[in-house]
XYZ file of C-alpha atoms in Angstrom:
537
model
C 148.055 -33.330 -36.428
C 151.747 -31.767 -36.331
C 152.063 -27.994 -36.928
C 152.683 -26.920 -40.461
C 154.601 -23.729 -39.759
C 158.194 -24.115 -37.934
C 158.204 -26.100 -41.516
C 158.593 -22.595 -43.518
C 162.457 -22.771 -42.079
C 163.712 -25.310 -43.896
C 163.945 -24.671 -47.315
C 164.665 -21.042 -46.324
C 167.401 -22.686 -44.735
C 168.171 -25.083 -47.916
C 168.512 -21.296 -49.172
C 170.865 -19.667 -47.449
C 172.959 -22.537 -48.340
C 172.386 -22.458 -51.572
C 172.705 -18.761 -52.359
C 175.327 -17.039 -49.883
C 179.047 -18.042 -51.261
C 181.156 -17.771 -48.682
C 184.782 -17.791 -48.424
C 187.832 -19.852 -48.887
C 188.021 -22.715 -45.647
C 191.166 -21.821 -44.571
C 193.314 -24.413 -42.980
C 194.407 -22.585 -39.682
C 197.481 -24.195 -37.487
C 197.255 -25.980 -33.805
C 198.864 -22.943 -33.107
C 196.518 -21.018 -33.356
C 193.773 -22.723 -31.700
C 196.737 -23.671 -29.231
C 196.238 -19.147 -28.262
C 193.041 -18.590 -28.543
C 192.557 -21.829 -26.199
C 194.466 -19.762 -23.285
C 193.536 -16.285 -24.689
C 189.791 -17.277 -23.384
C 190.811 -18.684 -19.883
C 193.092 -16.181 -19.544
C 189.318 -14.214 -19.557
C 187.135 -16.255 -17.999
C 190.148 -18.468 -15.532
C 189.130 -21.694 -16.255
C 190.757 -24.810 -15.409
C 190.857 -26.435 -17.957
C 189.333 -26.902 -21.423
C 188.785 -29.067 -23.961
C 188.894 -28.882 -27.863
C 188.007 -30.969 -30.669
C 187.503 -29.682 -34.402
C 187.191 -32.590 -37.038
C 186.948 -30.811 -40.539
C 186.879 -33.360 -44.044
C 186.013 -36.022 -42.140
C 189.122 -35.667 -40.106
C 189.747 -35.205 -36.403
C 192.148 -32.635 -36.927
C 192.650 -30.703 -32.920
C 191.892 -32.902 -30.035
C 193.552 -31.699 -26.953
C 192.467 -30.798 -23.224
C 194.135 -27.136 -21.488
C 195.018 -27.035 -17.406
C 194.445 -28.123 -14.661
C 192.134 -31.291 -13.876
C 191.158 -29.053 -10.050
C 192.433 -26.770 -8.243
C 195.360 -27.245 -6.110
C 195.824 -30.721 -8.304
C 198.675 -30.412 -11.068
C 197.213 -33.270 -12.904
C 196.319 -31.315 -16.630
C 194.005 -32.470 -18.654
C 194.590 -33.881 -22.232
C 192.725 -35.311 -24.574
C 191.406 -37.909 -22.807
C 189.881 -36.609 -19.903
C 186.780 -36.617 -19.634
C 183.966 -33.760 -19.366
C 180.621 -33.590 -18.452
C 178.866 -32.263 -21.447
C 175.670 -31.414 -19.728
C 172.593 -30.464 -22.835
C 174.567 -31.136 -25.576
C 173.721 -35.169 -24.510
C 170.293 -33.892 -25.941
C 170.922 -34.283 -29.624
C 172.031 -37.904 -28.336
C 168.460 -38.831 -26.376
C 166.296 -37.375 -30.226
C 168.915 -38.801 -31.761
C 167.550 -43.032 -29.866
C 164.740 -42.004 -30.352
C 165.373 -41.610 -34.209
C 166.724 -45.173 -33.695
C 163.380 -46.476 -32.347
C 161.975 -46.000 -35.360
C 164.158 -47.253 -37.304
C 163.475 -50.344 -35.372
C 159.311 -49.678 -36.104
C 158.706 -49.129 -32.479
C 157.460 -45.559 -32.705
C 156.884 -42.552 -34.790
C 157.357 -38.587 -33.841
C 154.242 -37.758 -33.718
C 152.980 -40.640 -31.573
C 151.100 -39.618 -28.534
C 152.995 -39.433 -25.434
C 150.414 -41.239 -23.423
C 150.142 -44.106 -25.848
C 153.230 -45.216 -24.519
C 153.101 -43.613 -21.211
C 149.977 -44.013 -20.009
C 150.384 -42.125 -16.909
C 152.069 -39.673 -17.967
C 149.429 -35.951 -17.996
C 150.053 -32.020 -18.698
C 147.392 -29.308 -16.498
C 145.618 -28.953 -19.628
C 143.889 -31.911 -20.919
C 143.914 -31.470 -24.175
C 146.893 -30.641 -24.185
C 147.622 -33.985 -22.422
C 145.721 -36.058 -25.394
C 147.827 -34.177 -27.834
C 151.018 -33.992 -26.695
C 153.780 -36.058 -29.188
C 156.472 -37.153 -29.255
C 157.692 -34.483 -30.322
C 156.715 -32.632 -28.000
C 159.489 -33.771 -25.536
C 162.275 -33.283 -27.504
C 161.206 -29.029 -29.106
C 160.540 -27.032 -25.868
C 157.377 -26.291 -26.784
C 155.362 -27.560 -24.033
C 153.934 -24.321 -23.080
C 155.054 -24.969 -19.138
C 157.405 -21.486 -17.910
C 160.996 -21.890 -18.042
C 163.004 -24.734 -16.611
C 159.685 -25.921 -14.908
C 160.711 -29.088 -12.806
C 164.718 -28.595 -12.731
C 164.672 -27.735 -8.564
C 163.514 -31.725 -8.919
C 166.809 -32.089 -9.943
C 168.887 -29.427 -8.893
C 171.594 -28.797 -6.881
C 171.564 -32.649 -5.528
C 168.401 -33.728 -6.000
C 167.159 -37.458 -4.919
C 163.348 -37.462 -7.346
C 163.245 -40.149 -9.434
C 162.311 -40.164 -13.306
C 159.020 -41.131 -12.378
C 158.690 -37.685 -9.920
C 159.236 -36.513 -12.396
C 157.027 -37.363 -14.803
C 154.321 -37.052 -12.849
C 155.187 -33.461 -11.283
C 153.706 -32.020 -14.852
C 150.298 -32.135 -14.361
C 150.297 -29.990 -11.183
C 152.641 -26.361 -13.486
C 149.751 -25.132 -15.078
C 151.088 -22.562 -18.194
C 152.853 -19.689 -19.127
C 151.716 -20.392 -22.740
C 149.386 -21.825 -24.633
C 150.556 -25.102 -26.602
C 153.444 -24.250 -28.803
C 152.445 -21.228 -28.724
C 156.007 -20.490 -27.943
C 160.076 -21.558 -26.723
C 160.755 -22.144 -23.050
C 163.470 -23.907 -22.635
C 162.824 -26.708 -19.800
C 164.640 -29.800 -18.930
C 162.068 -32.834 -17.867
C 160.410 -33.416 -20.969
C 163.463 -35.015 -22.376
C 163.706 -36.858 -18.787
C 160.533 -37.911 -20.026
C 161.456 -38.907 -23.465
C 164.169 -40.652 -22.362
C 161.714 -42.876 -19.934
C 159.659 -42.692 -23.664
C 163.271 -45.293 -24.051
C 162.589 -47.200 -21.990
C 159.161 -48.321 -22.773
C 159.643 -48.246 -26.291
C 163.582 -50.855 -26.174
C 162.727 -53.217 -22.763
C 166.265 -50.962 -21.710
C 167.264 -49.077 -19.164
C 168.048 -45.614 -20.840
C 171.392 -45.240 -20.011
C 172.505 -48.859 -21.542
C 170.469 -48.515 -24.690
C 172.209 -45.197 -25.840
C 175.641 -46.851 -25.203
C 175.201 -49.705 -26.462
C 172.751 -48.136 -29.802
C 174.770 -45.159 -30.468
C 178.325 -44.346 -28.099
C 179.540 -48.972 -29.071
C 178.273 -48.484 -32.243
C 179.965 -44.846 -33.169
C 183.602 -46.594 -31.392
C 182.717 -43.716 -28.328
C 184.228 -45.730 -25.531
C 185.444 -44.110 -23.583
C 182.324 -41.754 -22.805
C 179.280 -42.821 -21.213
C 175.212 -42.419 -20.986
C 175.899 -40.532 -16.709
C 178.640 -39.409 -14.915
C 178.073 -42.152 -12.783
C 178.987 -45.227 -15.423
C 182.265 -44.396 -16.440
C 185.317 -45.911 -15.827
C 186.264 -45.284 -12.216
C 189.955 -45.073 -13.753
C 189.042 -42.433 -15.996
C 190.478 -38.905 -15.147
C 187.883 -36.424 -14.965
C 187.630 -32.569 -14.756
C 186.032 -31.348 -11.403
C 183.489 -28.647 -11.492
C 183.965 -25.267 -10.946
C 181.912 -22.286 -9.089
C 183.468 -18.725 -8.551
C 182.681 -17.231 -5.356
C 183.252 -13.753 -4.617
C 185.946 -14.415 -6.926
C 188.209 -16.652 -5.687
C 188.200 -20.758 -7.479
C 186.293 -23.161 -5.772
C 184.742 -27.426 -6.309
C 181.893 -27.967 -6.543
C 180.068 -31.496 -5.955
C 176.638 -30.445 -7.605
C 178.125 -29.954 -10.884
C 178.018 -33.714 -11.112
C 174.581 -34.394 -12.748
C 172.593 -36.642 -11.356
C 171.965 -40.237 -13.579
C 168.234 -39.173 -13.453
C 168.016 -36.318 -15.057
C 170.505 -38.476 -18.338
C 168.164 -37.826 -20.528
C 168.595 -34.071 -20.448
C 172.058 -33.785 -19.909
C 174.421 -36.859 -18.982
C 176.428 -37.907 -21.385
C 180.222 -38.034 -20.190
C 182.933 -37.316 -23.154
C 185.966 -37.416 -24.327
C 187.602 -34.731 -26.032
C 187.689 -37.464 -29.634
C 185.204 -39.158 -28.682
C 183.251 -36.186 -29.018
C 184.599 -35.830 -32.395
C 183.355 -39.254 -33.349
C 179.845 -37.991 -32.408
C 179.876 -34.724 -34.461
C 182.103 -36.937 -37.897
C 178.541 -39.026 -37.511
C 176.210 -36.028 -37.739
C 178.223 -35.044 -40.130
C 177.878 -37.722 -42.251
C 174.047 -37.220 -41.974
C 174.486 -40.981 -40.247
C 176.835 -42.590 -41.170
C 179.700 -44.040 -38.796
C 183.329 -44.474 -39.321
C 182.911 -47.941 -41.027
C 180.746 -46.824 -42.929
C 177.534 -48.187 -41.495
C 174.658 -46.152 -41.918
C 172.876 -46.106 -37.774
C 169.795 -43.878 -38.770
C 167.868 -44.143 -42.088
C 167.654 -41.399 -44.262
C 164.226 -40.200 -43.458
C 164.578 -40.057 -39.404
C 167.959 -38.170 -39.543
C 166.256 -35.574 -41.255
C 164.064 -35.302 -38.909
C 166.854 -34.057 -35.892
C 167.507 -31.516 -37.811
C 164.386 -30.571 -39.421
C 163.057 -27.319 -37.772
C 160.096 -27.400 -35.377
C 159.779 -23.668 -32.695
C 160.632 -20.454 -33.704
C 162.982 -18.941 -31.421
C 165.011 -15.446 -31.200
C 168.167 -15.126 -32.055
C 171.007 -13.411 -29.834
C 171.287 -10.236 -30.894
C 174.969 -10.450 -29.763
C 175.291 -13.435 -33.154
C 172.688 -11.120 -35.435
C 175.017 -8.898 -35.004
C 178.554 -9.942 -35.153
C 177.725 -13.077 -37.838
C 174.813 -12.015 -39.054
C 173.081 -15.234 -37.791
C 169.039 -15.350 -38.675
C 166.394 -18.014 -38.753
C 166.854 -19.423 -35.744
C 164.824 -22.700 -34.000
C 165.346 -25.531 -32.598
C 164.915 -29.141 -34.036
C 164.744 -32.320 -31.988
C 168.152 -31.532 -29.864
C 169.693 -29.727 -31.919
C 169.539 -24.966 -32.288
C 169.676 -24.554 -36.004
C 170.392 -21.269 -37.270
C 173.282 -19.289 -39.711
C 176.847 -18.172 -38.956
C 178.496 -15.843 -41.679
C 175.547 -17.270 -44.107
C 176.617 -20.838 -43.136
C 174.270 -23.334 -41.590
C 174.614 -24.159 -38.474
C 173.237 -26.740 -35.656
C 174.453 -25.472 -32.575
C 174.065 -26.484 -28.777
C 174.689 -25.924 -25.563
C 175.490 -27.005 -21.602
C 175.492 -25.992 -18.892
C 175.746 -28.259 -15.275
C 177.023 -25.971 -12.593
C 180.715 -25.677 -12.814
C 180.636 -27.143 -15.917
C 179.848 -25.846 -19.839
C 180.487 -26.450 -23.368
C 179.432 -25.506 -26.888
C 179.288 -27.797 -30.019
C 178.536 -26.267 -33.329
C 178.835 -27.163 -36.512
C 179.173 -25.829 -39.893
C 177.660 -29.084 -42.528
C 178.119 -27.558 -45.829
C 181.484 -26.855 -44.713
C 181.431 -30.007 -43.207
C 183.152 -29.001 -40.310
C 182.749 -28.681 -36.392
C 183.686 -27.670 -33.537
C 183.536 -28.671 -29.437
C 184.894 -27.281 -26.598
C 184.696 -27.508 -22.766
C 185.700 -26.233 -19.409
C 185.433 -26.935 -15.837
C 183.526 -24.169 -14.514
C 180.727 -22.275 -14.375
C 181.412 -20.115 -17.259
C 180.533 -19.057 -20.974
C 183.830 -19.569 -21.790
C 183.138 -22.653 -25.076
C 181.077 -20.157 -27.484
C 183.910 -17.819 -27.817
C 185.855 -20.606 -27.987
C 183.849 -22.017 -31.140
C 183.391 -19.134 -32.974
C 186.739 -17.687 -33.065
C 187.850 -20.843 -33.905
C 185.204 -21.557 -36.846
C 186.288 -18.714 -37.825
C 190.221 -19.323 -38.220
C 188.535 -21.554 -41.061
C 185.465 -19.431 -42.682
C 189.214 -16.856 -43.404
C 186.413 -14.217 -41.544
C 189.656 -12.230 -39.301
C 191.990 -13.483 -36.460
C 189.433 -11.217 -34.009
C 191.994 -8.290 -32.956
C 191.962 -5.055 -35.179
C 195.560 -4.966 -35.704
C 195.333 -3.466 -39.567
C 193.425 -6.480 -41.233
C 191.201 -5.234 -43.887
C 188.800 -7.613 -41.871
C 189.663 -8.762 -38.454
C 185.610 -10.757 -38.135
C 184.887 -10.050 -34.913
C 186.268 -11.148 -31.422
C 184.740 -13.349 -29.761
C 186.137 -13.447 -26.642
C 185.081 -9.769 -25.707
C 181.968 -9.802 -26.619
C 181.233 -12.509 -24.645
C 183.156 -10.925 -21.792
C 181.342 -7.790 -21.867
C 178.073 -8.995 -22.107
C 178.267 -11.054 -18.894
C 179.987 -8.674 -16.855
C 176.812 -6.891 -18.224
C 174.620 -9.069 -17.124
C 177.106 -9.353 -13.931
C 176.215 -5.523 -13.520
C 172.764 -5.134 -14.335
C 172.235 -8.306 -11.684
C 174.566 -6.463 -9.228
C 172.015 -2.998 -10.160
C 168.605 -5.402 -8.795
C 169.968 -6.531 -5.194
C 171.839 -3.423 -5.060
C 167.805 -1.177 -5.930
C 166.178 -4.255 -3.683
C 168.315 -3.753 -1.205
C 168.049 0.167 -0.558
C 164.409 0.785 -1.421
C 163.379 -2.045 1.541
C 161.916 -1.132 4.398
C 164.568 -1.911 6.840
C 163.028 -0.326 9.985
C 159.669 -3.219 9.103
C 159.655 -6.091 11.074
C 158.094 -9.657 10.824
C 153.657 -9.678 11.567
C 154.863 -12.530 13.630
C 157.007 -14.233 16.446
C 159.620 -16.288 14.089
C 158.703 -19.348 15.679
C 154.546 -19.035 14.062
C 156.553 -19.358 10.963
C 158.361 -22.301 11.587
C 156.713 -25.605 10.187
C 156.557 -28.325 7.406
C 155.220 -27.037 3.445
C 154.057 -28.782 1.059
C 154.797 -28.267 -2.397
C 152.436 -29.917 -5.339
C 155.404 -30.613 -7.845
C 158.272 -30.420 -4.816
C 156.894 -31.949 -1.655
C 157.855 -31.079 1.282
C 159.954 -28.857 3.220
C 160.873 -27.499 6.808
C 161.527 -24.516 8.221
C 163.056 -24.862 12.029
C 163.781 -21.986 14.527
C 167.229 -23.374 15.907
C 169.119 -22.094 19.154
C 171.720 -19.118 17.168
C 167.055 -17.547 16.405
C 167.076 -17.990 14.062
C 165.147 -19.777 11.199
C 166.343 -22.666 9.157
C 165.514 -23.988 5.562
C 165.829 -27.860 5.002
C 165.171 -29.952 1.714
C 164.551 -33.331 1.722
C 164.900 -33.794 -1.495
C 167.799 -31.662 -1.862
C 170.552 -31.571 0.955
C 172.147 -28.200 -0.031
C 168.828 -26.878 -0.487
C 170.153 -26.045 3.642
C 170.311 -21.729 5.082
C 169.314 -19.207 8.214
C 166.620 -17.032 6.471
C 167.258 -13.364 6.294
C 164.427 -11.108 7.980
C 163.962 -8.892 3.927
C 161.119 -6.746 5.049
C 157.447 -6.936 5.625
C 157.526 -10.998 6.315
C 159.812 -11.533 3.208
C 163.126 -12.984 4.406
C 166.177 -14.064 2.695
C 166.901 -17.608 2.342
C 170.954 -17.338 1.834
C 171.630 -20.878 0.813
C 175.078 -22.102 3.175
C 176.593 -23.385 0.918
C 177.796 -19.913 -1.172
C 178.964 -22.156 -4.597
C 175.004 -21.880 -6.145
C 174.546 -18.452 -6.237
C 170.801 -18.537 -5.628
C 170.081 -17.123 -2.614
C 165.636 -16.789 -2.508
C 162.917 -14.467 -1.066
C 160.771 -16.148 0.967
C 157.538 -14.524 0.972
C 154.925 -15.670 4.173
C 151.348 -15.224 2.779
C 148.806 -14.622 6.679
C 145.368 -15.960 6.470
C 143.166 -13.799 7.713
C 142.200 -15.401 11.125
C 147.021 -13.934 11.264
C 148.230 -17.212 11.022
C 150.699 -18.534 7.845
C 148.837 -20.334 5.496
C 151.400 -19.974 2.680
C 154.910 -19.624 0.805
C 155.972 -18.615 -2.467
C 159.859 -17.538 -2.896
C 161.868 -16.709 -6.459
C 165.369 -16.335 -6.360
C 166.999 -12.874 -5.097
C 169.118 -12.386 -8.742
C 168.350 -12.136 -12.364
C 171.471 -14.001 -12.641
C 170.482 -17.120 -10.675
C 170.579 -19.263 -13.249
C 167.015 -20.694 -14.688
C 167.167 -24.163 -13.273
C 166.697 -22.911 -9.419
C 162.999 -22.385 -10.629
C 162.509 -21.265 -6.948
C 159.318 -19.255 -8.411
C 157.004 -22.439 -9.165
C 157.353 -23.409 -5.877
C 153.273 -22.672 -4.405
C 154.833 -24.192 -0.574
C 151.103 -25.157 1.979
C 152.013 -24.699 5.425
C 151.151 -28.759 6.704
C 148.885 -28.668 9.534
C 150.501 -30.135 12.164
C 148.252 -33.566 13.671
C 147.824 -33.297 17.687
C 147.311 -36.381 19.611
C 143.200 -35.760 19.764
C 143.619 -35.565 15.926
C-alpha cells in the first residue's frame, strides 16, 4: 500500500497557492537577464551558460553566453546542447506516466512483477517495493548508493546495477526518510524497457522528445547529433580551469541523468509541464490523472536554510522526479542536475505560468542563483542590490557564492585537521608488498593493488579507468589514494584490517574531504582480500 502521510502536503500547498497574494508579475527585458548571467559567470567562473525563460506559454528568452571550451573561442548560443543531469529524472517519471496511460503498469505496481530479478537486502522490502518507490528517494539505501558503478566513466550495465542493490544494507527504514539516489532511477528505466518493449532511449525520444518538438535533444550524450555544438564539461583544479571527459555520462545512467538538450528544447519541456501534459499543438500526451501523480508530494524533505531565510520556502517534499516547495509564497516545482563538469537548474512557478532553465559547463553552483534571480525579476521582488530600493530583495549570486565558500573552507579545515593530528611517525604494520593483491566487493567487483617499481602501491579499478592512483601513507594501516586524475577531487582514505594471524583481510574506504561529491560512495565498499590460487590448489 502507498503510505498516506505525504499526501497531506497536497492540500497544504494548494492552500498556500490560493491564500497568498503575490506581487504583480513584472516584464523584465533581455538586458536585465543578461546582466544576471554575466555577473554569475564572473563570480563562479563558468565558461558558458545557457538560459531559457518561458512565460504564459511563450519563449521570452533563450540565449547562450560564453564559450564552449577553454582555449577555444567558439561561442555558446541558444542551440548549444548541454547535459542536464538529474533534471532528466522528470522525463523518466513522465515515461512511466505514459505507460500507465497505455495500461502497461501503475505507479503502485510491485517492481518484482515487472523485473522478477529485482532484490533488496530485506525480503520484505523486495516484496513491497513499488514503482513509485523507485522515483521518490525513500528506499532506505544510503545516499548515492551504487553511484560508484557509474562514476567516473564506469563500464557498468543496467543489469549489473540491478543485481548490486541486494548487497546494500539499509541506512534507514524503508520509506522512513529521504536519501537521494540514482540507481533506483536506472532500475525505473529498466521498467520502462520491460513494459514498452523498446530501449529506454528510444521510448523517451519517440514518446516525449519528438511529440514535444524537442528534436535537437537526445536521451543520452551518445545519441545526440554528431554535428551539433555541445558544451564541454570543465572543473577547477588548483584554481585553474580544465576540461574533463569524466563529465560525459554514458548510456547506462541515462534514466537518472542522461538527457542532453538546448535552451529552446528545454523551454518546450517547461511549457509542457506548465500546461499539465499538453504539448504546443494542444495534444494531451499524459492524462490529467497520471500527470497529477507526477507532481503529488510523496517524500518529506528538509527545506534548505538559505531558501527558508531568503525566499520564505517551506513545506518541501519530493514528488515523482520533481522537488516541490514554495518560493516567495508561490508553489515551486524544481530540480537540479549535476555531472562532473556540468550543472543545471530548472524551476517552475505554475501559478504565474513561469519557467526558468539554466545550465553551465562547469562543476559550479551558478545555475541555481541565476534561476532564482531571474524568477525574482518577474516576481518584482527586487534586483538583489541594496542601492536604495525600498525592497532590494536577496542577492542570490552573493548568497550562494558565500555558501559555497563556507563549504569549501569547512572542507579544507577538516582535511587540515586530519593531517595535523595524524601520527606522522607511525608506519604500516606490514611491508608494502603484503598489501598488494586483488580485493573484491560484492556490489562493485574487483580492484587491484600493485607494488610498482617506484616503490609505491597503486590502486586500479577495472570498472573505472580514472580510478587509478598511488597510495600515500597516512598513519598506521591507513593510506590515502591520490587519484592521478586530479580533476576528480575525490582522494580517499584506504584503511586495511588485519586478521588475527596478522595478514591483510579486508579494506574500507572513505573520502578524505567532506566536499567530495556523494556519487563517489567509497564508504559503501567492503573490500575483501581475494586469496591467490597456487598451482597445487
